[in-house]
Tab-separated table of C-alpha atoms and ligand atoms in Angstrom:
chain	number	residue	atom	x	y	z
A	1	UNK	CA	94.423	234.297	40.170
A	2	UNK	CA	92.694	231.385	41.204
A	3	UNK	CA	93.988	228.006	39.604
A	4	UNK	CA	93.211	226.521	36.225
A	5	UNK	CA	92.359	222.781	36.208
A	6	UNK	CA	92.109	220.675	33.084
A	7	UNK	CA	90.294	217.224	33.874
A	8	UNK	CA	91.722	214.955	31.075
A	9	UNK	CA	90.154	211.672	31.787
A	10	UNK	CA	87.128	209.976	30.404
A	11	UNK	CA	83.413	211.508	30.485
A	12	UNK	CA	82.566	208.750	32.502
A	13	UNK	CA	85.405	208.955	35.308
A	14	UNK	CA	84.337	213.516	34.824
A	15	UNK	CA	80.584	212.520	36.174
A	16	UNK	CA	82.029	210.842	38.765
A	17	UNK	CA	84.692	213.119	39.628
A	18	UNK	CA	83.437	216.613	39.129
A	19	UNK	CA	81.350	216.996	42.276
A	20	UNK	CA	84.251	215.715	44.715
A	21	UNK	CA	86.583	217.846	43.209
A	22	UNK	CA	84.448	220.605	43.850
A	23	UNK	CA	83.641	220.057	46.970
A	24	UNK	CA	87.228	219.100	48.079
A	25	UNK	CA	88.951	222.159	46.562
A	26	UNK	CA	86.335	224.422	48.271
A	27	UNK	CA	86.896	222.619	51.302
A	28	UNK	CA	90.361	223.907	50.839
A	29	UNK	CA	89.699	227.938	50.201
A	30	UNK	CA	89.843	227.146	45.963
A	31	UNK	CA	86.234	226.913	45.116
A	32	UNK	CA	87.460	229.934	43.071
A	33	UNK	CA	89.335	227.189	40.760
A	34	UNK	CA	88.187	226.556	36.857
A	35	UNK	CA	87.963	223.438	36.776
A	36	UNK	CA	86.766	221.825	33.130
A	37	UNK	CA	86.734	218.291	31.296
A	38	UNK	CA	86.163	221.051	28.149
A	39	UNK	CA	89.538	221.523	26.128
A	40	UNK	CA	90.803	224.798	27.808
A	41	UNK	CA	93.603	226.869	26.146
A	42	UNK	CA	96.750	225.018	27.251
A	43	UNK	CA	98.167	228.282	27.908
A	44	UNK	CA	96.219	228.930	30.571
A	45	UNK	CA	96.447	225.645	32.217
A	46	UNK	CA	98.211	225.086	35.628
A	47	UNK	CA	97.016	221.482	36.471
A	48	UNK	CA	96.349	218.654	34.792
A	49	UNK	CA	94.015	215.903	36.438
A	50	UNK	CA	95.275	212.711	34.137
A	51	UNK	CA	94.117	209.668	32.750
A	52	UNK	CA	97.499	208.331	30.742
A	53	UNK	CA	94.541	207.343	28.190
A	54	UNK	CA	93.466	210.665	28.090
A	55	UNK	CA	93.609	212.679	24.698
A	56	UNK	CA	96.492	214.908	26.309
A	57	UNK	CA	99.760	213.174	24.942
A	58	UNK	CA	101.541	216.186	24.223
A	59	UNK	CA	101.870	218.024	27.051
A	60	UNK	CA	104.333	220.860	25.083
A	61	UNK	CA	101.657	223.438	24.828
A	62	UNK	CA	101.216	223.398	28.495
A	63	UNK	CA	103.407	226.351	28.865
A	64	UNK	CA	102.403	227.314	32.275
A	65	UNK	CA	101.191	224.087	33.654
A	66	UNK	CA	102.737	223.440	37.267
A	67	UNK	CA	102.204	219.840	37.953
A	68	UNK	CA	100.250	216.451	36.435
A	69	UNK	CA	98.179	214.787	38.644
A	70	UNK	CA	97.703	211.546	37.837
A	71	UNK	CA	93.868	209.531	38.725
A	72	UNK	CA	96.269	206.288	38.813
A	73	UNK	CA	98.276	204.801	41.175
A	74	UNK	CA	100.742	202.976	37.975
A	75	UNK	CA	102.425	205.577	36.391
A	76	UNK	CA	104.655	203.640	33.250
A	77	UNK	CA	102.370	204.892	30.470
A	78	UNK	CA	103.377	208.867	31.060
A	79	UNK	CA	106.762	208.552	33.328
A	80	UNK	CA	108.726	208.680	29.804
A	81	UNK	CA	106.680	211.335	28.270
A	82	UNK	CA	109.280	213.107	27.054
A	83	UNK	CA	107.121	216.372	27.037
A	84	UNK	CA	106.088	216.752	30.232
A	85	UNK	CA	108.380	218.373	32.251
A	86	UNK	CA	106.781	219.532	35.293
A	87	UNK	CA	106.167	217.294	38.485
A	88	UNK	CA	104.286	214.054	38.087
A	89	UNK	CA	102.244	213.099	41.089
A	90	UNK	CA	100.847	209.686	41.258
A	91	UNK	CA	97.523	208.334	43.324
A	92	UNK	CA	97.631	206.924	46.532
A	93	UNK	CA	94.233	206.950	47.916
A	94	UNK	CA	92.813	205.126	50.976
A	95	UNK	CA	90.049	204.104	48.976
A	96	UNK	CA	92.015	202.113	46.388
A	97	UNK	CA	94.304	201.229	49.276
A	98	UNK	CA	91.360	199.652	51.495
A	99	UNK	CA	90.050	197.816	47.724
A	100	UNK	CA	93.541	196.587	47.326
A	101	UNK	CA	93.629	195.313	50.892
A	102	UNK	CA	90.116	193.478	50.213
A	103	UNK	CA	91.117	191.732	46.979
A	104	UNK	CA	94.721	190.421	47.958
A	105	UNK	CA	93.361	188.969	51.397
A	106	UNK	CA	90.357	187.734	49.490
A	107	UNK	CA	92.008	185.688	47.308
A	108	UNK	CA	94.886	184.384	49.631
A	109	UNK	CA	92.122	183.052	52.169
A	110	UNK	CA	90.440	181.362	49.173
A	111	UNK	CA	93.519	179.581	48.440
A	112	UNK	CA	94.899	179.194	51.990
A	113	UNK	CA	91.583	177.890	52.950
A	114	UNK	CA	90.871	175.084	49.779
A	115	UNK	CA	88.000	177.070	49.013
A	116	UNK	CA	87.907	175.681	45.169
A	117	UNK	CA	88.781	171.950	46.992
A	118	UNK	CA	85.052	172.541	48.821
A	119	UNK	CA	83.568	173.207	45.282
A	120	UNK	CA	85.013	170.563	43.953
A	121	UNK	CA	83.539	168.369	46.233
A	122	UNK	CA	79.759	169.084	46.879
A	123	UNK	CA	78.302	166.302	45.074
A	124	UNK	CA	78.023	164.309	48.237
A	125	UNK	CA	81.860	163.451	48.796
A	126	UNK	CA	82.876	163.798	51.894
A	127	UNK	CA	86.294	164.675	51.273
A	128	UNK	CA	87.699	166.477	54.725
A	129	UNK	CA	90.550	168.744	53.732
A	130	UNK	CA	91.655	170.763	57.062
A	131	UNK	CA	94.134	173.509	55.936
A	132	UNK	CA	96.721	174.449	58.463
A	133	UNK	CA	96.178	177.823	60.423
A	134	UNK	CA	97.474	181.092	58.535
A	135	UNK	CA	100.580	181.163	61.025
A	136	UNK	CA	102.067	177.977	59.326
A	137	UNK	CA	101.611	179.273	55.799
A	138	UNK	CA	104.646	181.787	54.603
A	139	UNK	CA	103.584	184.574	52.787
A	140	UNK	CA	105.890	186.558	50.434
A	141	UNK	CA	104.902	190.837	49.058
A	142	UNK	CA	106.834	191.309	46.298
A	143	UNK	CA	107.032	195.456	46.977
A	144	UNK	CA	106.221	197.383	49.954
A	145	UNK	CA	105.081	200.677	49.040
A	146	UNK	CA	101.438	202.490	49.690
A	147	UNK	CA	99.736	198.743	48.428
A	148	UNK	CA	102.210	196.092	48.981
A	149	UNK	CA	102.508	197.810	53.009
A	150	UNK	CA	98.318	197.765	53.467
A	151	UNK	CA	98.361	194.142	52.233
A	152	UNK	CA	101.371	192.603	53.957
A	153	UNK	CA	99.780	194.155	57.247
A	154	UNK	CA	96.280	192.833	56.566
A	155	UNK	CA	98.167	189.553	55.913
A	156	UNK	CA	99.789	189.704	58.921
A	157	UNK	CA	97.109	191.189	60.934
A	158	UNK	CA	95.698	187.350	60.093
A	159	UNK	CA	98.363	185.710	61.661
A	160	UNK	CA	100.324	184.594	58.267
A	161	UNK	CA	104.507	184.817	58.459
A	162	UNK	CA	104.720	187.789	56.094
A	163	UNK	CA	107.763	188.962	54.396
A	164	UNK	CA	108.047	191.956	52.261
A	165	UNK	CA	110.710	192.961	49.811
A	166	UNK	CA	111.924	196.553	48.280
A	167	UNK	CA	114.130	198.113	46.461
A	168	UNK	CA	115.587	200.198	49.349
A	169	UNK	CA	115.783	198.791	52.968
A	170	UNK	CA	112.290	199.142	54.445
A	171	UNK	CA	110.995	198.356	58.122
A	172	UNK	CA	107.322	197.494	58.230
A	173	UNK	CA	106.329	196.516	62.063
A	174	UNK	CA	105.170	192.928	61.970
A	175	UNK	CA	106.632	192.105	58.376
A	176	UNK	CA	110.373	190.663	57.651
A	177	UNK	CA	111.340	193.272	55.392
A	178	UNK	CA	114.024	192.158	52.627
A	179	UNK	CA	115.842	194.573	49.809
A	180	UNK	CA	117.694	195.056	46.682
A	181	UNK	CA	118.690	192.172	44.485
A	182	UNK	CA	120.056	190.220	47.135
A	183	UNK	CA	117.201	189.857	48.894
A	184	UNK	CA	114.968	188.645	46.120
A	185	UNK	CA	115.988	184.764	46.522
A	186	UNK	CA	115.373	184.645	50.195
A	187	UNK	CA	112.071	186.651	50.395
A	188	UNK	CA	110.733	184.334	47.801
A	189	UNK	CA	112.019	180.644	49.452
A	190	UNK	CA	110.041	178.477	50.943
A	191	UNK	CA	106.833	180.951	50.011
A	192	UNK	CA	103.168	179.348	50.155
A	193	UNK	CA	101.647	182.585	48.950
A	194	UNK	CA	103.629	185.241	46.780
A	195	UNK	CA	101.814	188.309	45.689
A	196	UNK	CA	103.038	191.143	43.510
A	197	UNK	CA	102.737	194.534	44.046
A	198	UNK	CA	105.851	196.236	42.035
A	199	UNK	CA	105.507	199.082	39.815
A	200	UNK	CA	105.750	198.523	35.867
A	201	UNK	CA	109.725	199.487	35.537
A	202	UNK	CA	112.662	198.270	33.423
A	203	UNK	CA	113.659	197.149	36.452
A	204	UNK	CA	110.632	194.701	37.576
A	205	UNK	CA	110.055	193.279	34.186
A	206	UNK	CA	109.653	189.700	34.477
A	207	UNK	CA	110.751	189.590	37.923
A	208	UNK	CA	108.620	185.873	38.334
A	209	UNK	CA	110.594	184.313	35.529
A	210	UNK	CA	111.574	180.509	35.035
A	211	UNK	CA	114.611	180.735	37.750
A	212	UNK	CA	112.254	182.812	40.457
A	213	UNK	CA	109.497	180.718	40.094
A	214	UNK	CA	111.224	177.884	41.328
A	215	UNK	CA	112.012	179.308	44.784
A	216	UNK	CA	108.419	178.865	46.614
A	217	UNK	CA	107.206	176.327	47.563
A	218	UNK	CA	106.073	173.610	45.454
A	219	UNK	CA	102.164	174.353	44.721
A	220	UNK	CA	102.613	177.791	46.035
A	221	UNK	CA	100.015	180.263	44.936
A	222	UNK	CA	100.807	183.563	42.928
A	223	UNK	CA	98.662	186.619	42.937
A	224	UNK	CA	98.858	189.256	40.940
A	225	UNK	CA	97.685	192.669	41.166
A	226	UNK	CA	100.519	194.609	40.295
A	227	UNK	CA	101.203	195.054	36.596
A	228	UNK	CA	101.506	192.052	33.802
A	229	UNK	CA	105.201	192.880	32.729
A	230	UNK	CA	106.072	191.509	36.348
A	231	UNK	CA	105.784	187.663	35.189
A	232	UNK	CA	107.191	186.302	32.265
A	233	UNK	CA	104.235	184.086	30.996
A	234	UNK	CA	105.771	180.829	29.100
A	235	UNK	CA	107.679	180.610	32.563
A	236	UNK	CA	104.279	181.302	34.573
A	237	UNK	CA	102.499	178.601	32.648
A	238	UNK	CA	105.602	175.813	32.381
A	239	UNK	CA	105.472	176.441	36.081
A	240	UNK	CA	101.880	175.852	36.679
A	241	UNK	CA	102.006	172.594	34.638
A	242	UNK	CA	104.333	171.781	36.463
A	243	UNK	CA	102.879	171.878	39.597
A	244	UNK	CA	105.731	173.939	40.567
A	245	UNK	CA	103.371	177.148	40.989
A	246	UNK	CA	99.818	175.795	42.016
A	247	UNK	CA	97.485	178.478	40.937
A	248	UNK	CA	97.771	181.853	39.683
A	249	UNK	CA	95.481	184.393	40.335
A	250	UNK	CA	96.057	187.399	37.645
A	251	UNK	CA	94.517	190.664	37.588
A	252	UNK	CA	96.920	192.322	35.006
A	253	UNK	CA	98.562	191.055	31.939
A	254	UNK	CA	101.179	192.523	29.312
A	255	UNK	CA	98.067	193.298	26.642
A	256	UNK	CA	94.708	194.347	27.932
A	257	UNK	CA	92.203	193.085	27.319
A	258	UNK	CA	93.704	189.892	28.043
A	259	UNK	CA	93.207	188.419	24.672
A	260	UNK	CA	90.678	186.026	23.811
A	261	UNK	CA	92.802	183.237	22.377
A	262	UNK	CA	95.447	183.960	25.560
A	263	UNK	CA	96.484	180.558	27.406
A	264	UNK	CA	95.288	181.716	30.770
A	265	UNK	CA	91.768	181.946	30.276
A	266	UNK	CA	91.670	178.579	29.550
A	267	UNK	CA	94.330	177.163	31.779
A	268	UNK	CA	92.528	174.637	35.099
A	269	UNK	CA	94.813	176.418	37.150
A	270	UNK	CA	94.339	180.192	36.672
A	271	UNK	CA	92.055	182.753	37.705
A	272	UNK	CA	91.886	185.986	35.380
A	273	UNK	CA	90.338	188.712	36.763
A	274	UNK	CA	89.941	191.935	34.603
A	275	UNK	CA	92.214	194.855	36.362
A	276	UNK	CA	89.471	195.181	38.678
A	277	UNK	CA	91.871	194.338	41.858
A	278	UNK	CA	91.790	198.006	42.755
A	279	UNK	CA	90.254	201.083	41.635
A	280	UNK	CA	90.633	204.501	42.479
A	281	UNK	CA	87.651	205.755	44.010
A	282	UNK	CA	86.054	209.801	43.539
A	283	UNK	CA	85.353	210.393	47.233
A	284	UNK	CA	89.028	209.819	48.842
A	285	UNK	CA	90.642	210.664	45.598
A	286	UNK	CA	89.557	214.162	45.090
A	287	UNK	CA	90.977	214.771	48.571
A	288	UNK	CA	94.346	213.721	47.361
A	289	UNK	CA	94.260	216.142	44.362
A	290	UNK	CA	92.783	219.163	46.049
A	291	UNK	CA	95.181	218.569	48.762
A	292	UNK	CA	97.928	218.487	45.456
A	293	UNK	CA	96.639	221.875	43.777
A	294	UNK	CA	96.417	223.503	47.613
A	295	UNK	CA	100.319	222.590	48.191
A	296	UNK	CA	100.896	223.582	44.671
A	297	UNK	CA	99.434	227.043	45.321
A	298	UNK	CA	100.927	227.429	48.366
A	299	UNK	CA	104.365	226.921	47.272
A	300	UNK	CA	104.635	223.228	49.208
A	301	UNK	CA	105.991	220.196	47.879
A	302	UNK	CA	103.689	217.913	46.999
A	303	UNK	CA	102.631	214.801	47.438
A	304	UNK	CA	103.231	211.107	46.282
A	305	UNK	CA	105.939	212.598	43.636
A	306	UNK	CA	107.141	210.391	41.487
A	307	UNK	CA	111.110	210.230	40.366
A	308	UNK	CA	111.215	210.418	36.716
A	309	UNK	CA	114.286	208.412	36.580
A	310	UNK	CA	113.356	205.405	38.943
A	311	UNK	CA	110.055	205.225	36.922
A	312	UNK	CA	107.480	205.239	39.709
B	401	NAP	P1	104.581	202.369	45.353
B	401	NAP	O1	104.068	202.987	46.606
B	401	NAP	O2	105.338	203.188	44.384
B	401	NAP	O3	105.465	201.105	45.816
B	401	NAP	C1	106.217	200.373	44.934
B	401	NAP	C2	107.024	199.358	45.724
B	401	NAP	O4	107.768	198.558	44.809
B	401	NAP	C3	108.045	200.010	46.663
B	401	NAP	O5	108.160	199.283	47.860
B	401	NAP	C4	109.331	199.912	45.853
B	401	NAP	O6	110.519	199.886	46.624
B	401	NAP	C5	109.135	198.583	45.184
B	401	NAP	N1	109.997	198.482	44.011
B	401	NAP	C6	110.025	199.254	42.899
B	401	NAP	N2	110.997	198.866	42.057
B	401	NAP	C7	111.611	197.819	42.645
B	401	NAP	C8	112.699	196.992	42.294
B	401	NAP	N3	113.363	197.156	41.149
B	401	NAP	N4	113.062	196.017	43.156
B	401	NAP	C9	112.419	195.835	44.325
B	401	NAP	N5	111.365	196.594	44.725
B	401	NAP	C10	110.980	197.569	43.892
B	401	NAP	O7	103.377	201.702	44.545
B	401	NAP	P2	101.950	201.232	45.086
B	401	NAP	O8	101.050	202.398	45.273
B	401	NAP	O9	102.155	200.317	46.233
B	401	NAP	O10	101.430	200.429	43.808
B	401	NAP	C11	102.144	199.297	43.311
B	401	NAP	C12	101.621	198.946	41.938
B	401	NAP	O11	100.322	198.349	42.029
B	401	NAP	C13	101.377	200.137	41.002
B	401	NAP	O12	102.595	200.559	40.410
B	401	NAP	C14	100.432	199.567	39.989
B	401	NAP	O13	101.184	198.992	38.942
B	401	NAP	C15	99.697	198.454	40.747
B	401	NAP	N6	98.262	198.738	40.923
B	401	NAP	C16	97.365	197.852	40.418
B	401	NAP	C17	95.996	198.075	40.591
B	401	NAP	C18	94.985	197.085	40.089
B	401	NAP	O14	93.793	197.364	40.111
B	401	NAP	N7	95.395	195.918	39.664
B	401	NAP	C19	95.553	199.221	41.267
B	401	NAP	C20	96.505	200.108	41.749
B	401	NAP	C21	97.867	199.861	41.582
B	401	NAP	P3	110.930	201.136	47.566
B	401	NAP	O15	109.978	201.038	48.743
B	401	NAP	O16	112.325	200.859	47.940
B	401	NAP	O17	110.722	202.371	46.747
């Protein structure tokens, strides 16, 4: 019996997904698949394709569902579902991977190279402000998974002292590689740079917090991509008035959209940019969940699993 796919995602993200799906489960001997963004009896469904903001909350009915996909790379809003109880696979695609890349090493060269010091400036000062090459400016991931990896590399790849840190012991080639509690403090001392690409977890709430934010340098620059719960705010902003944190550039915040009246989007020191560091894109994507339905088929494991308990 060929498989039964329920798309449960937005209209918009179906038009963009449907013909890459297609095409990618074909490519893989399943063009037989019924694949619909149409409510299908969940009784007959055996994968879900997931937006967590999806209307599928209750994934009880599901009675012979055999894994969740999920479009997303963060997983926090359906890792506690207490109804689903099949394998949850997350995203890692090369195309959100590669946008990732692009936005972290976009904004660190903005900041490493005074970029906003230039702006300020082009009203006929001649105000000469040589920054000091990328090898003399410490650079700190805060996680070193499918993202943090790509982006400490890239950094590195550029010449900056890059070191990554983990919950388990990693070894990236090129990157000092840190772990576990322990290894917090150091990786963060001394930083110019810090940018933070840890899941949303019990455990990485407000990982920057008034004590953390003090290890950098002073003026470092703090970049976030990863998930709002992973700075505690009032510290964040103490910090940058301070001086102790220079600028902040956020891409994720605790409520979204980051609301109007929020400090941040009027604060001199911080960029806000609206979760747009990194998006999953169709092309590469559908690759990843054909690839997911094939293994399931086939009796394989699949891939980028993610451990219920850990929470990513
Ligand atoms: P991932 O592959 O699951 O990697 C997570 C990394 O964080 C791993 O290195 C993991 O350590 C580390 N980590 C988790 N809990 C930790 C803890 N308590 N202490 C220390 N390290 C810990 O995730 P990813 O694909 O790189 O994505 C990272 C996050 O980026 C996502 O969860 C999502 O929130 C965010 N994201 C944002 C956007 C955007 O547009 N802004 C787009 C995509 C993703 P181990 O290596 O030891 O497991």
């Amino acid at each position: 019996m060929p498989p039964v796919i329920r798309f449960a995602a937005s209209a918009d993200a179906w038009e963009d997904y449907e013909g890459p799906l297609r095409r990618a489960l074909a490519a893989r001997g399943l063009g037989a698949a019924e694949l619909s963004a149409g409510a299908l009896p969940p009784d007959r469904v055996d994968y879900i394709v997931y937006a967590p903001s999806s209307e599928v909350q209750d994934f009880a009915p599901y009675t012979r569902l055999k894994a969740v996909l999920n479009l997303w790379a963060g997983v926090e809003n359906v890792v506690g579902n207490p109804t689903l109880r099949v394998p949850l696979a997350r995203m890692v695609d090369a195309g959100l991977t590669q946008g990732m890349v692009e936005w972290v090493t976009g904004h660190a060269l903005r900041h490493h190279l005074g970029i906003d010091h230039c702006l300020a400036h082009q009203s006929g000062d001649w105000v000469r402000h040589v920054p000091p090459l990328a090898r003399d400016r410490p650079v700190t991931v805060l996680g070193l998974g499918a993202l943090g990896r790509a982006c400490a590399q890239a950094l590195a790849a550029l010449n900056f002292p890059v070191t990554g840190w983990s919950r388990t012991s990693r070894e990236v080639a090129g990157i000092r590689c840190l772990s576990g509690e322990a290894g917090l403090a150091p990786a963060l001392r001394g930083a110019e740079i810090v940018v933070l690409l840890l899941p949303d977890t019990p455990a990485t709430a407000d990982v920057m917090n008034a004590g953390t934010l003090a290890l950098p340098s002073a003026g470092a620059v703090l970049l976030n991509p990863g998930r709002g719960t992973l700075i505690d705010d009032a510290a964040l902003l103490d910090a940058l008035d301070r001086g102790q944190i220079g600028h902040a550039t956020l891409d994720v915040f605790r409520h979204e959209p980051l609301p109007a009246d929020h400090p941040f989007w009027a604060h001199p020191k911080v960029t806000v940019t609206p979760h747009i560091a990194s998006e999953t894109r169709p092309a590469t994507a559908a690759e990843v969940i054909a690839e997911n339905v094939r293994r399931g088929e086939a009796g394989e494991p699949l891939l980028h699993l993610v451990d219920r308990a850990r929470g990513y």
